[in-house]
Short mmCIF file of C-alpha atoms in Angstrom, two decimals:
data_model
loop_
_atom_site.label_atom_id
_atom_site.label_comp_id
_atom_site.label_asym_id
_atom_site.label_seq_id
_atom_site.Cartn_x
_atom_site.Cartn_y
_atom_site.Cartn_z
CA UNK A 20 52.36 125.24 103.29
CA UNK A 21 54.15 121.99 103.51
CA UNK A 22 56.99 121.19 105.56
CA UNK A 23 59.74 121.04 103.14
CA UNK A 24 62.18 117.77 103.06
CA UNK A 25 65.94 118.49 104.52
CA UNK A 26 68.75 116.54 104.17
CA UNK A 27 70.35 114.77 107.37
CA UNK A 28 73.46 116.25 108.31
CA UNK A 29 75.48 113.21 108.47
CA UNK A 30 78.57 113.21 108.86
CA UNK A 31 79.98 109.97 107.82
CA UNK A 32 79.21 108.13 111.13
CA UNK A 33 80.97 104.29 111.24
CA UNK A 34 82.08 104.08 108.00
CA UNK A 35 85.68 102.93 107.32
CA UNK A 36 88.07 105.31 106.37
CA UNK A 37 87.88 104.32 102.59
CA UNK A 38 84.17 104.39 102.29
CA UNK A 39 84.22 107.96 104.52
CA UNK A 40 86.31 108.60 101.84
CA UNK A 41 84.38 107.80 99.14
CA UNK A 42 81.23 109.33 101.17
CA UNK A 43 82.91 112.91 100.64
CA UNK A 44 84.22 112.47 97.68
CA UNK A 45 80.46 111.60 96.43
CA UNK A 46 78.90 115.06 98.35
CA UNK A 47 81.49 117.06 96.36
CA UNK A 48 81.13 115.65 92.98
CA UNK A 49 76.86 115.69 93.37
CA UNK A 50 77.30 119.30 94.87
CA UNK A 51 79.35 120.17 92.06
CA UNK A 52 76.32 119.91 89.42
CA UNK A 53 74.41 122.25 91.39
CA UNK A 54 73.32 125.75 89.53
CA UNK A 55 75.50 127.48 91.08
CA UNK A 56 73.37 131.18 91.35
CA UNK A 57 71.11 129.09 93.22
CA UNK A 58 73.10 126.91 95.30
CA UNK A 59 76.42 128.65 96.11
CA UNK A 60 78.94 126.81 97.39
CA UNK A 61 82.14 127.55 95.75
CA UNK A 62 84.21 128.25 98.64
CA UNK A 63 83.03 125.49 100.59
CA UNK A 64 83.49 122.67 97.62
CA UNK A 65 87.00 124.27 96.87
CA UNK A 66 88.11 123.71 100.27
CA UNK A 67 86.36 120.16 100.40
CA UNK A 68 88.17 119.26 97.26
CA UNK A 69 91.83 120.19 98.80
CA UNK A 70 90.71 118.75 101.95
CA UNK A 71 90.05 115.31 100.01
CA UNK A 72 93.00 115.19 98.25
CA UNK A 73 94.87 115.22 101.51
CA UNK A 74 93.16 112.93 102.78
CA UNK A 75 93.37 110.30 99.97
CA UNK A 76 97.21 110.60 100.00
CA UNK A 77 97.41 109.53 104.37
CA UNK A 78 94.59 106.95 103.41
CA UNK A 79 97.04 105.89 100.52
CA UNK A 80 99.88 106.05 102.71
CA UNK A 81 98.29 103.92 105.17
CA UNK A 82 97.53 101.23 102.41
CA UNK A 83 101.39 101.50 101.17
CA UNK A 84 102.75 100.50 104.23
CA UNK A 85 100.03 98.64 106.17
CA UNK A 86 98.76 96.27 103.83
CA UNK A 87 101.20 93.27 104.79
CA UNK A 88 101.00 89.45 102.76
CA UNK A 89 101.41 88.23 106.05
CA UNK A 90 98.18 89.76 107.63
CA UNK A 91 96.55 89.07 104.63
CA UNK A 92 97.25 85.34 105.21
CA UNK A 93 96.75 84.83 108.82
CA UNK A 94 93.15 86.35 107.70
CA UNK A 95 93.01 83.99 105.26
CA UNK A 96 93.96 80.86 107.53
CA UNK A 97 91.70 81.62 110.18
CA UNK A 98 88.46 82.21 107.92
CA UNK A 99 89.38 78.83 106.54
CA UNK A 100 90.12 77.37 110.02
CA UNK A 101 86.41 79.43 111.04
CA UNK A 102 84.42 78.00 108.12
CA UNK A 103 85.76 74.57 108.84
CA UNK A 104 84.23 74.20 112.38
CA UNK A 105 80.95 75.98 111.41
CA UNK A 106 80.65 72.91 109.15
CA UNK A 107 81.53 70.22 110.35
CA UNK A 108 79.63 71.13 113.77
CA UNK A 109 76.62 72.20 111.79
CA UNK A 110 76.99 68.93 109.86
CA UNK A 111 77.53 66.90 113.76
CA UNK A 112 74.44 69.11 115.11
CA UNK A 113 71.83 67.00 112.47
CA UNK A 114 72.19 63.73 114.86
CA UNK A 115 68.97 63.28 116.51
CA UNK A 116 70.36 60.31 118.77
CA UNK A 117 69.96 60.29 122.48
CA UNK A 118 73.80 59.08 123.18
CA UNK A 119 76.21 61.22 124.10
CA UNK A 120 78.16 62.10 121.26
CA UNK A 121 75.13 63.54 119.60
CA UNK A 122 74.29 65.39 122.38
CA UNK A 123 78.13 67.32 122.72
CA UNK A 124 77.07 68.16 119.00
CA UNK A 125 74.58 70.06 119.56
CA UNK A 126 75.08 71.46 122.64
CA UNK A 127 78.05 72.53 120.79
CA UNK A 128 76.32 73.57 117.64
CA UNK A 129 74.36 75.58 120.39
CA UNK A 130 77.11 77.56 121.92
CA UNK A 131 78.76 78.04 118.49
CA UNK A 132 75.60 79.59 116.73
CA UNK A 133 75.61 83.42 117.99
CA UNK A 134 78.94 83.77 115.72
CA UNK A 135 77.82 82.93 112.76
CA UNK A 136 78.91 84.61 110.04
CA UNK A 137 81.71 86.49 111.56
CA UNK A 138 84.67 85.73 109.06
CA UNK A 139 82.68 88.28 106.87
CA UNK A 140 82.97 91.01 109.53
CA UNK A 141 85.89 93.63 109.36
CA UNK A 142 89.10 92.67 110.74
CA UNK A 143 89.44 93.94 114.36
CA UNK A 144 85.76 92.74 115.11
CA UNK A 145 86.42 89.38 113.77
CA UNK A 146 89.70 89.18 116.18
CA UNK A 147 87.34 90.34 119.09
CA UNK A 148 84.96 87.35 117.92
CA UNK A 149 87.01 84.84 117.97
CA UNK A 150 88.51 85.56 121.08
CA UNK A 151 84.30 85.39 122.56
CA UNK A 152 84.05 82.28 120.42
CA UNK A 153 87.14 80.78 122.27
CA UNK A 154 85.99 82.04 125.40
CA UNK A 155 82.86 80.11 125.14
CA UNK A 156 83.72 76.90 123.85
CA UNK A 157 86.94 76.10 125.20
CA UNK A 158 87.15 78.32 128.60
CA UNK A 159 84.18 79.36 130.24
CA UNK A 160 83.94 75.17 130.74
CA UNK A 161 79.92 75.14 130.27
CA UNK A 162 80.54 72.99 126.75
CA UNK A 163 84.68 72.13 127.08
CA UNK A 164 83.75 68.92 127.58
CA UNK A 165 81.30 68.55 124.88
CA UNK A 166 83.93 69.76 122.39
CA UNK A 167 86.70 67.87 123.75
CA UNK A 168 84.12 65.01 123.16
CA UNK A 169 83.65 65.61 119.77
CA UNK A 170 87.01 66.43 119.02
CA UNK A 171 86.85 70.05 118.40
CA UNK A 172 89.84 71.69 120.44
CA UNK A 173 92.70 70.57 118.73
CA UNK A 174 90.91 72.87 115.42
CA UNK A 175 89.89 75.69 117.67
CA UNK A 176 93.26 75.78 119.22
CA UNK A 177 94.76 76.54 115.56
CA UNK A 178 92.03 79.23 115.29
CA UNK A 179 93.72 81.27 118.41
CA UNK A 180 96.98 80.60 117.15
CA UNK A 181 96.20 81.94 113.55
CA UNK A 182 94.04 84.93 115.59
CA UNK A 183 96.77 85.79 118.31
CA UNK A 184 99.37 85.76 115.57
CA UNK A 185 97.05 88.48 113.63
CA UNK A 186 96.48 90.15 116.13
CA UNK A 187 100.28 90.81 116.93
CA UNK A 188 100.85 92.07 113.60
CA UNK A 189 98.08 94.16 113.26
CA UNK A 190 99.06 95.71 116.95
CA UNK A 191 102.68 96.09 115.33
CA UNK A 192 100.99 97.74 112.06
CA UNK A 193 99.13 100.39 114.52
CA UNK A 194 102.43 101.43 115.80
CA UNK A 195 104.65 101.77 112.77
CA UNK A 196 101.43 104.27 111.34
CA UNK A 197 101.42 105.93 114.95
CA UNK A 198 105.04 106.99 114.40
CA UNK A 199 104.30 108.12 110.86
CA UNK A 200 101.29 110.42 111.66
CA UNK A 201 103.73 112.06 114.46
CA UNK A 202 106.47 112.96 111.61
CA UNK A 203 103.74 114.92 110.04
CA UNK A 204 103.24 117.80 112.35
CA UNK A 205 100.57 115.47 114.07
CA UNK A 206 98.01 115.89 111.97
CA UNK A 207 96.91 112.27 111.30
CA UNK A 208 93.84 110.56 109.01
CA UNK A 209 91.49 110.79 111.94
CA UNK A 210 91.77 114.30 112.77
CA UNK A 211 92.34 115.22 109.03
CA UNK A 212 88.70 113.09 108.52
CA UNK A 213 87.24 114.92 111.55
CA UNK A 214 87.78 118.39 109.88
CA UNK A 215 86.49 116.53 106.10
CA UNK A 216 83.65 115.83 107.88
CA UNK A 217 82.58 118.87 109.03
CA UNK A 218 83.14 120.05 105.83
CA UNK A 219 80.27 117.54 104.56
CA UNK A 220 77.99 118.41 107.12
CA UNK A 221 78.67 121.93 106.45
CA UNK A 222 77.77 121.66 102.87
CA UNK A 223 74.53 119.73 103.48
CA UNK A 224 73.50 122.35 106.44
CA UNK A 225 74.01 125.37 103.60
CA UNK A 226 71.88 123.32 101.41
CA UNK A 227 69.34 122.83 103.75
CA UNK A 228 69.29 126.79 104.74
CA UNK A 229 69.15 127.82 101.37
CA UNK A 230 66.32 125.63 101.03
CA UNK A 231 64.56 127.22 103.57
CA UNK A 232 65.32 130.34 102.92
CA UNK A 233 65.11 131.19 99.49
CA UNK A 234 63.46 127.84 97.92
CA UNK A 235 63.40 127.08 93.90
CA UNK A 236 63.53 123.86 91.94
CA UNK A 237 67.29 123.78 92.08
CA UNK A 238 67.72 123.40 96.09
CA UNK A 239 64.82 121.15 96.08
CA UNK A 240 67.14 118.75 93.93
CA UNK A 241 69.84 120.06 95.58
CA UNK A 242 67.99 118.09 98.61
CA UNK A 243 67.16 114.99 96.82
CA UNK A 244 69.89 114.24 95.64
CA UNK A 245 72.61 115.08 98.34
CA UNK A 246 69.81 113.33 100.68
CA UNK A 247 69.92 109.99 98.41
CA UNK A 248 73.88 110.30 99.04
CA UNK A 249 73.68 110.06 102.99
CA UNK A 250 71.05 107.23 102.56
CA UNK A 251 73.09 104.99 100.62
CA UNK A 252 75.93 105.70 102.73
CA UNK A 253 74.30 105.33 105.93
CA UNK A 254 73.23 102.01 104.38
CA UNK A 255 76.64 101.19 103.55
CA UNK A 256 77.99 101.77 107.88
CA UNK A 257 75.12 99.81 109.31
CA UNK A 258 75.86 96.70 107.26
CA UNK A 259 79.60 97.23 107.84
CA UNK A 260 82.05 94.66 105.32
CA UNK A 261 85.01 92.96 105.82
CA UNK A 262 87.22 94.58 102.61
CA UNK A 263 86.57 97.51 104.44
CA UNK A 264 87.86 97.61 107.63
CA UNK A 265 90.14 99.09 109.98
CA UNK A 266 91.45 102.35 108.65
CA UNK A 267 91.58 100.87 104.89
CA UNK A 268 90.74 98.28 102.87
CA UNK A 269 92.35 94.96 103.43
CA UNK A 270 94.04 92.89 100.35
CA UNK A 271 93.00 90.10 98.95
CA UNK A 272 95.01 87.55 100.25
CA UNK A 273 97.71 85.31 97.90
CA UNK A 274 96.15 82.05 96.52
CA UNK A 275 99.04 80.03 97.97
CA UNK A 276 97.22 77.22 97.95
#
């Protein structure tokens, strides 16, 4: 007889909080459909249910008092201030000449290349970016000159102002939530998404035994279905997004412009 398909026990891995979130939500609501003489799991959804309620209002309370305007701006100025130098470097790097200004272009365009893209990442990886990106342009002194040359440091010193400035807030953020998660009997949202997520992997494990042990046409779809769950979210942690980061989404900033 044929090995039978199982579902991976996943467990929500690197997603943010909001798409773990969502992750659990989606087990529950799938498992939920199940016939349930076949595939019981009453107990188990009941107490994934509560558990997801709780942790939508700390994910919620996070939002409410984390989400600043001003964090939402500095983001704002330094993908601008990012997109900027990709372009006009980019742009500089097409000069074919053998003088020296064409060469600091693209031996700058060179140096600058390995971060492309990283405005789109989530918000603590794109502060750890920049810092590399400043790092190797303007301090490790292999190109400094080259992007002196080409005037490119007075732009990439407002990029580590508009970063460091982020950073500080975000740091300040951290703390204020710290203190709130201790005036709640220190349970926080991680250890209140560790125990939701061994609820999830719980569920999927029982649907796997089941079946195992006592196979019909209902836990087969029982495992295609949950198992099309984990793949889409396993999909949705390795290619990451920047509206989803750090324990919640981040706003869309103001259009101050």
């Amino acid at each position: 007889m044929s090995e039978r398909n199982q579902i991976p026990e996943w467990s929500g891995g690197k997603l943010e909080n909001g798409e773990f979130l969502n992750y659990s939500k989606e087990v529950s609501r799938i498992a939920h459909g199940f016939d349930a003489a076949k595939v019981p799991l009453g107990d188990r959804l009941a107490t994934l249910d509560a558990a997801n309620v709780k942790l939508t209002d700390f994910i919620n309370e996070s939002r409410k008092y984390g989400e600043t305007a001003e964090i939402a701006k500095l983001d704002s100025r330094r993908d601008i201030i990012f997109r900027a130098i990709w372009k006009f470097v980019e742009t500089l790097s097409e000069l074919d000449g053998a003088g020296e200004f064409d060469y600091s272009a693209r031996r700058v365009q060179a140096a600058l290349a390995p971060y492309k893209g990283l405005n789109s990442h989530p918000l603590t990886k794109e502060t750890e970016e920049i810092k590399g990106l400043i790092y190797d342009l303007m301090e490790k002194g292999d190109v400094r000159t080259e992007v002196e040359f080409i005037g490119l440091d007075a732009v990439l010193g407002e990029l580590t102002s508009a970063n460091n400035a982020l950073a500080e807030k975000y740091n300040a953020r951290t703390d204020a939530g710290i203190g709130r998660d201790a005036e709640k009997g220190g349970e926080t949202t991680a250890s209140l998404r560790k125990s939701v997520a061994e609820m999830v992997t719980n569920i999927l494990a029982t649907v796997n035994a089941l079946d195992r042990v006592m196979p019909s046409d209902a836990t087969a779809a029982a495992v295609t279905s949950l198992t099309s769950v984990v793949s889409h979210y396993r999909n949705v942690a390795s290619q990451g997004g920047k509206r989803h980061e750090e324990p919640e989404p981040e706003p869309v900033p103001p259009n101050n412009d």
